XYZ file of C-alpha atoms in Angstrom:
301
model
C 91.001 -131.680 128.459
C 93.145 -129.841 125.963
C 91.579 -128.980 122.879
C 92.882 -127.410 119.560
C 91.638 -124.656 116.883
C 93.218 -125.659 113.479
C 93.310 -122.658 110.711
C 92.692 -123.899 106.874
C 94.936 -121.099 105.628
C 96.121 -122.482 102.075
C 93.616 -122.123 99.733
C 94.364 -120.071 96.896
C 92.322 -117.067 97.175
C 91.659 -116.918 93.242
C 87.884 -114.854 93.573
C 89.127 -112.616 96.254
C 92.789 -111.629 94.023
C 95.536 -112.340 96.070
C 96.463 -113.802 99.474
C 93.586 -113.175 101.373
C 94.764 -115.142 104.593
C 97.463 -112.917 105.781
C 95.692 -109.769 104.030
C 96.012 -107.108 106.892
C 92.168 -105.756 107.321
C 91.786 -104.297 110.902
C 92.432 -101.147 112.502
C 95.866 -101.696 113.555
C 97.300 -103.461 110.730
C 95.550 -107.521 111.992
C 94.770 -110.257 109.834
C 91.437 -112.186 110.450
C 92.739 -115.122 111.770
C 93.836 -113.264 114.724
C 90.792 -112.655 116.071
C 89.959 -116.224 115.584
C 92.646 -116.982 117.965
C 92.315 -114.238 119.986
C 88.321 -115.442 120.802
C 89.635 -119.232 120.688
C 92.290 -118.868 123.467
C 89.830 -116.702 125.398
C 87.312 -119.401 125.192
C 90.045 -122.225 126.602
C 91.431 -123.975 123.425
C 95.129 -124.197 123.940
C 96.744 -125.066 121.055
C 96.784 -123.848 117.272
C 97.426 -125.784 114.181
C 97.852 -123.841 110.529
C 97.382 -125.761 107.617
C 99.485 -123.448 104.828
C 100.679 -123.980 101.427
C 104.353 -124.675 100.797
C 105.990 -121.384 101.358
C 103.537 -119.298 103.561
C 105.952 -120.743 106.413
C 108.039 -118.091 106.047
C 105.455 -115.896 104.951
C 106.560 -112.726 107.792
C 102.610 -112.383 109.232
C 102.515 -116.342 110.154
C 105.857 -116.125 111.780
C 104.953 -112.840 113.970
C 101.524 -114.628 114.987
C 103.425 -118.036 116.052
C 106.142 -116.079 117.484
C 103.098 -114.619 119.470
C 101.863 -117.515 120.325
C 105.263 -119.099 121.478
C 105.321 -116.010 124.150
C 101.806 -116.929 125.891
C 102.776 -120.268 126.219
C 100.621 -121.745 123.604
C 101.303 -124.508 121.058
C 101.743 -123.514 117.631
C 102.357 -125.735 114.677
C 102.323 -125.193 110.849
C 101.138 -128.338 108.601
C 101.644 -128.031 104.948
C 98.653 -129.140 102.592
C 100.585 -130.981 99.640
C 100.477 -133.633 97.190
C 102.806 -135.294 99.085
C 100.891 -135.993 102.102
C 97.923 -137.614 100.183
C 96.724 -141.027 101.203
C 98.092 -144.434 100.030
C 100.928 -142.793 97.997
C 98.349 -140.946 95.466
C 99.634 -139.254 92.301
C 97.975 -136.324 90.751
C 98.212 -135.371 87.011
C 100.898 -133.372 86.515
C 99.634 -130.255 85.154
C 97.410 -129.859 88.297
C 98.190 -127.288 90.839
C 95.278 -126.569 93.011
C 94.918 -128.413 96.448
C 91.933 -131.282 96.890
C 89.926 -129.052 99.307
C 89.098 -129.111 103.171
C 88.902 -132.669 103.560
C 92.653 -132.859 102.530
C 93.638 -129.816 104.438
C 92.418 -131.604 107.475
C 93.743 -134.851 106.549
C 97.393 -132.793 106.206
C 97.127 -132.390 110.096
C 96.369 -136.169 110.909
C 100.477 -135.916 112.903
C 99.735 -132.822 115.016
C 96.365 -133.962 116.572
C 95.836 -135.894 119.305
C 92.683 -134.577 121.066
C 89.186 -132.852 120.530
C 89.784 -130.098 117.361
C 88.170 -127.550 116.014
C 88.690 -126.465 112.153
C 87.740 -122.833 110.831
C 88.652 -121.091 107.517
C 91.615 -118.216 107.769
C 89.609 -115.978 105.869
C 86.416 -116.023 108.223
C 85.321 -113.741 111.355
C 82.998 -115.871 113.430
C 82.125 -114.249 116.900
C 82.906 -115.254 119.981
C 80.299 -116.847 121.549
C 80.423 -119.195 118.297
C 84.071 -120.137 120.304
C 82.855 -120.249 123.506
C 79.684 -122.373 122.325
C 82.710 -124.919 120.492
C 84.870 -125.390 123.051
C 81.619 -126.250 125.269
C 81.183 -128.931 123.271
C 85.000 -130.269 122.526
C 85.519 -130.703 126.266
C 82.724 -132.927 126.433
C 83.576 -135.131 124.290
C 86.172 -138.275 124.618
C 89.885 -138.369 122.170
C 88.010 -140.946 120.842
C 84.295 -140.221 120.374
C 82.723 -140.813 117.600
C 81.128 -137.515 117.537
C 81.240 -134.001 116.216
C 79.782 -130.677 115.820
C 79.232 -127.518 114.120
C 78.470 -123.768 114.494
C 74.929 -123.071 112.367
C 74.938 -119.843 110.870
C 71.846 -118.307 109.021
C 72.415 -117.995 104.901
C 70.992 -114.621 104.835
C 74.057 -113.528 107.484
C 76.846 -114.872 104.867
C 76.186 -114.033 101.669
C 78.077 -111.292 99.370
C 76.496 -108.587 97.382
C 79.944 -108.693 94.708
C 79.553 -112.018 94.037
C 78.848 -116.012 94.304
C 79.489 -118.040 97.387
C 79.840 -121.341 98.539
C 77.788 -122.871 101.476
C 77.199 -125.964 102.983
C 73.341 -125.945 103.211
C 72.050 -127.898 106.369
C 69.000 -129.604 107.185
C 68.304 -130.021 111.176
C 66.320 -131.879 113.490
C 66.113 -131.954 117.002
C 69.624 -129.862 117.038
C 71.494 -132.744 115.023
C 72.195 -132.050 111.401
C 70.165 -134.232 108.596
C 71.970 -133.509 105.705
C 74.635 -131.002 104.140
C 74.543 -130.248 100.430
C 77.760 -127.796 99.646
C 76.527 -125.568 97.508
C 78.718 -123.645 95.042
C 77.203 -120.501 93.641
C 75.188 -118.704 95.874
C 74.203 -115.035 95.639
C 71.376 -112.335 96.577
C 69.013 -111.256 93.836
C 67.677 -107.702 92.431
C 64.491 -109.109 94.247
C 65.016 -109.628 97.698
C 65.649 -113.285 97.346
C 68.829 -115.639 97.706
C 69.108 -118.220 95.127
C 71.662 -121.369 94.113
C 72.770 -120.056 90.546
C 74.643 -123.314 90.308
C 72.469 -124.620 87.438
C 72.280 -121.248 85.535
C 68.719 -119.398 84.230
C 66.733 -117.906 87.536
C 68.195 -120.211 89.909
C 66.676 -122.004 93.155
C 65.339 -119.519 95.794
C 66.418 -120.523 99.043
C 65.406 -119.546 102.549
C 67.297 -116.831 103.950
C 66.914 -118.606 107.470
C 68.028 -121.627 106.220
C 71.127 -122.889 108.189
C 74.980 -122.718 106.738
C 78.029 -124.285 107.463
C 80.805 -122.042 107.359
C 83.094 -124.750 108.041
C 83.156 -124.173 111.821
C 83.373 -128.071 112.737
C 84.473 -129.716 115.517
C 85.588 -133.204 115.801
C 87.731 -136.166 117.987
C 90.685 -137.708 116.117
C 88.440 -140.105 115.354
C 87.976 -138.277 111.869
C 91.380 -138.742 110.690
C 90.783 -142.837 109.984
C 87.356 -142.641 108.487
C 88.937 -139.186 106.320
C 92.023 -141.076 104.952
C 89.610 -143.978 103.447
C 86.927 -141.528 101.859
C 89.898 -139.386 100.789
C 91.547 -142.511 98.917
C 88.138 -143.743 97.377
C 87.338 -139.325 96.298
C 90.842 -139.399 94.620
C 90.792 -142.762 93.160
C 87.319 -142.268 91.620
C 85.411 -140.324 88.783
C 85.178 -136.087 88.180
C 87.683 -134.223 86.758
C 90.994 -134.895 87.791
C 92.148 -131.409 87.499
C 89.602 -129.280 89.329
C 87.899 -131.768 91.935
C 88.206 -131.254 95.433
C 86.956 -132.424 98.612
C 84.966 -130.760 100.595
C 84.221 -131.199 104.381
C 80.479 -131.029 104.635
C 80.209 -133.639 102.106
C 82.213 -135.811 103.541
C 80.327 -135.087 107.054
C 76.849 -135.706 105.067
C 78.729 -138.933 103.700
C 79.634 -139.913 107.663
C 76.214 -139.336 108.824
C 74.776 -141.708 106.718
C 76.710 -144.385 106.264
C 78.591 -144.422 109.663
C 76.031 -143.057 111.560
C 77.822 -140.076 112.870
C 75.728 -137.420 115.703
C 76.219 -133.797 114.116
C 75.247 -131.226 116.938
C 74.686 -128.207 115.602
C 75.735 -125.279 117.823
C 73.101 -122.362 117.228
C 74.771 -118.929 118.890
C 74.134 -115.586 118.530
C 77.568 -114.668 117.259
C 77.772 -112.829 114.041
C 79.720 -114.000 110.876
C 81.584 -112.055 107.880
C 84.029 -112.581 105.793
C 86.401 -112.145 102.897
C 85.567 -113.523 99.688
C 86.060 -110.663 97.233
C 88.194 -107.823 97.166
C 85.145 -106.013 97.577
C 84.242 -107.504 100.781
C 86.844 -105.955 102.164
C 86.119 -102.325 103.114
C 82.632 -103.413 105.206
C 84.828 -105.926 106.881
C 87.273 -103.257 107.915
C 84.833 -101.273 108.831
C 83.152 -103.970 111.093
C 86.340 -104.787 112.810
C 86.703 -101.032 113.488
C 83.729 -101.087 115.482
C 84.657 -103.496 117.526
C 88.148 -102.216 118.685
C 86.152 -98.706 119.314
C 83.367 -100.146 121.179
C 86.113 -101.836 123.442
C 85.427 -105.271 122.608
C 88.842 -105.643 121.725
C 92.136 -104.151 122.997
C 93.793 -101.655 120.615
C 96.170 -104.036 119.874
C 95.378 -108.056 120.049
């Protein structure tokens, strides 16, 4: 069965400064996403969908990586994540300019996918096995299952010392998921602890074994139907029209409850890091380093 990897690369980057999903961090001048497809194509998934922003198409990094892919055979495809292609014709106000989160970003992609997907973040190194444990799991499932997964990551493994992050904090049972609460400001203390800073003062202290999304989810096209109708009810309905967004995991925690959707969640031991601040970037570097030393990867991908 084929199965796909799809790359949210458009989000604008605004805490980490500047274009952080074709920022060149590894020895030999790579980008993260191409070790996500680098581990994704070694772990069977045989096609790639990009969801960029409206320009990024000709951004000279995306077109050397699909050029790249073109030559080993593999499917690439870029989907832009735009106002226009928002459900049932929706208009935003017209001074806003930032995207409606992952849930649209998906939702961009609906065209291109016709089979068992998995959707990661550009900006995100997630570990092979966490592929390998994925694609597992996509080629088990039906085109149209309603079903999907996601790779479990401890908090205490994804959080930044130069700042807040965003999670999606999961409850489990049994190895289903329970319940995701995205949770927006999320940092290590002074005092050893990790806390949701979301409310201000000292913050909830949360368990540093606690499992995260990091948006590693895997689904059937089955998502795209019950996505376009939340989508149209999120957009037509109350918060601020100029800074809401969507996010995956609460739609997910939405679909779980009220359609009764199995979540397996995919424990491996693959280690996670990322890019969120500028800051970040050096230990990242310095991670990917090791592994092109240590001859996990080739000197070039």
């Amino acid at each position: 069965m084929n199965t796909t990897l799809v790359i949210m690369a458009a989000g604008l980057g605004s805490r980490y400064g500047g274009n952080k999903q074709v920022d060149r961090i590894g020895p030999h001048g790579e980008i993260l996403l191409e070790y996500s497809i680098f581990d994704a194509l070694a772990a069977g998934f045989d096609k790639v969908v990009f969801i960029i922003k409206r320009g990024m198409e000709e951004n000279e990094v995306i077109k050397s990586v699909m050029a790249r892919l073109a030559a080993q055979g593999v499917e690439g495809v870029c989907v832009v994540q735009e106002y226009a292609n928002l459900p049932g014709g929706f208009t935003p106000p017209a001074e806003r300019t930032k995207p409606y989160g992952t849930v649209h970003a998906v939702y961009s992609a609906k065209d291109a996918i016709h089979e068992p997907f998995a959707v990661i973040n550009a900006d995100d190194y997630y570990g092979r096995d966490a592929f390998e444990a994925m694609a597992r799991q996509l080629k088990s499932m039906g085109p149209n299952d309603k079903h999907a997964a996601m790779v479990g990551y401890q908090l205490r493994n994804t959080v930044s010392e130069n700042g807040h992050v965003t999670r999606g904090v999961c409850q489990t049972e049994n190895g289903r998921l329970v319940k995701v609460v995205e949770t927006y400001k999320i940092q290590p203390c002074p005092d050893g602890t990790i806390r949701d800073l979301a409310d201000g003062g000292e913050g909830t202290v949360l368990p540093p074994d606690v499992p995260v999304s990091m948006n590693f989810w895997g689904f059937t096209p089955w998502f795209f139907a019950v996505a376009e109708s939340h989508l149209t009810a999120f957009l037509e309905g109350s918060g601020d029209p100029m800074t809401k967004e969507y996010a995956l995991p609460t739609l997910v925690d939405q679909l779980m409850h009220e359609e009764n959707l199995p979540v397996d969640v995919l424990t491996t031991p693959a280690v996670w890091f990322g890019v969120t601040y500028q800051q970040d970037k050096p230990f990242v570097a310095e991670e990917l380093k090791k592994l092109h030393d240590s001859g996990f990867y080739p000197p070039q991908l």
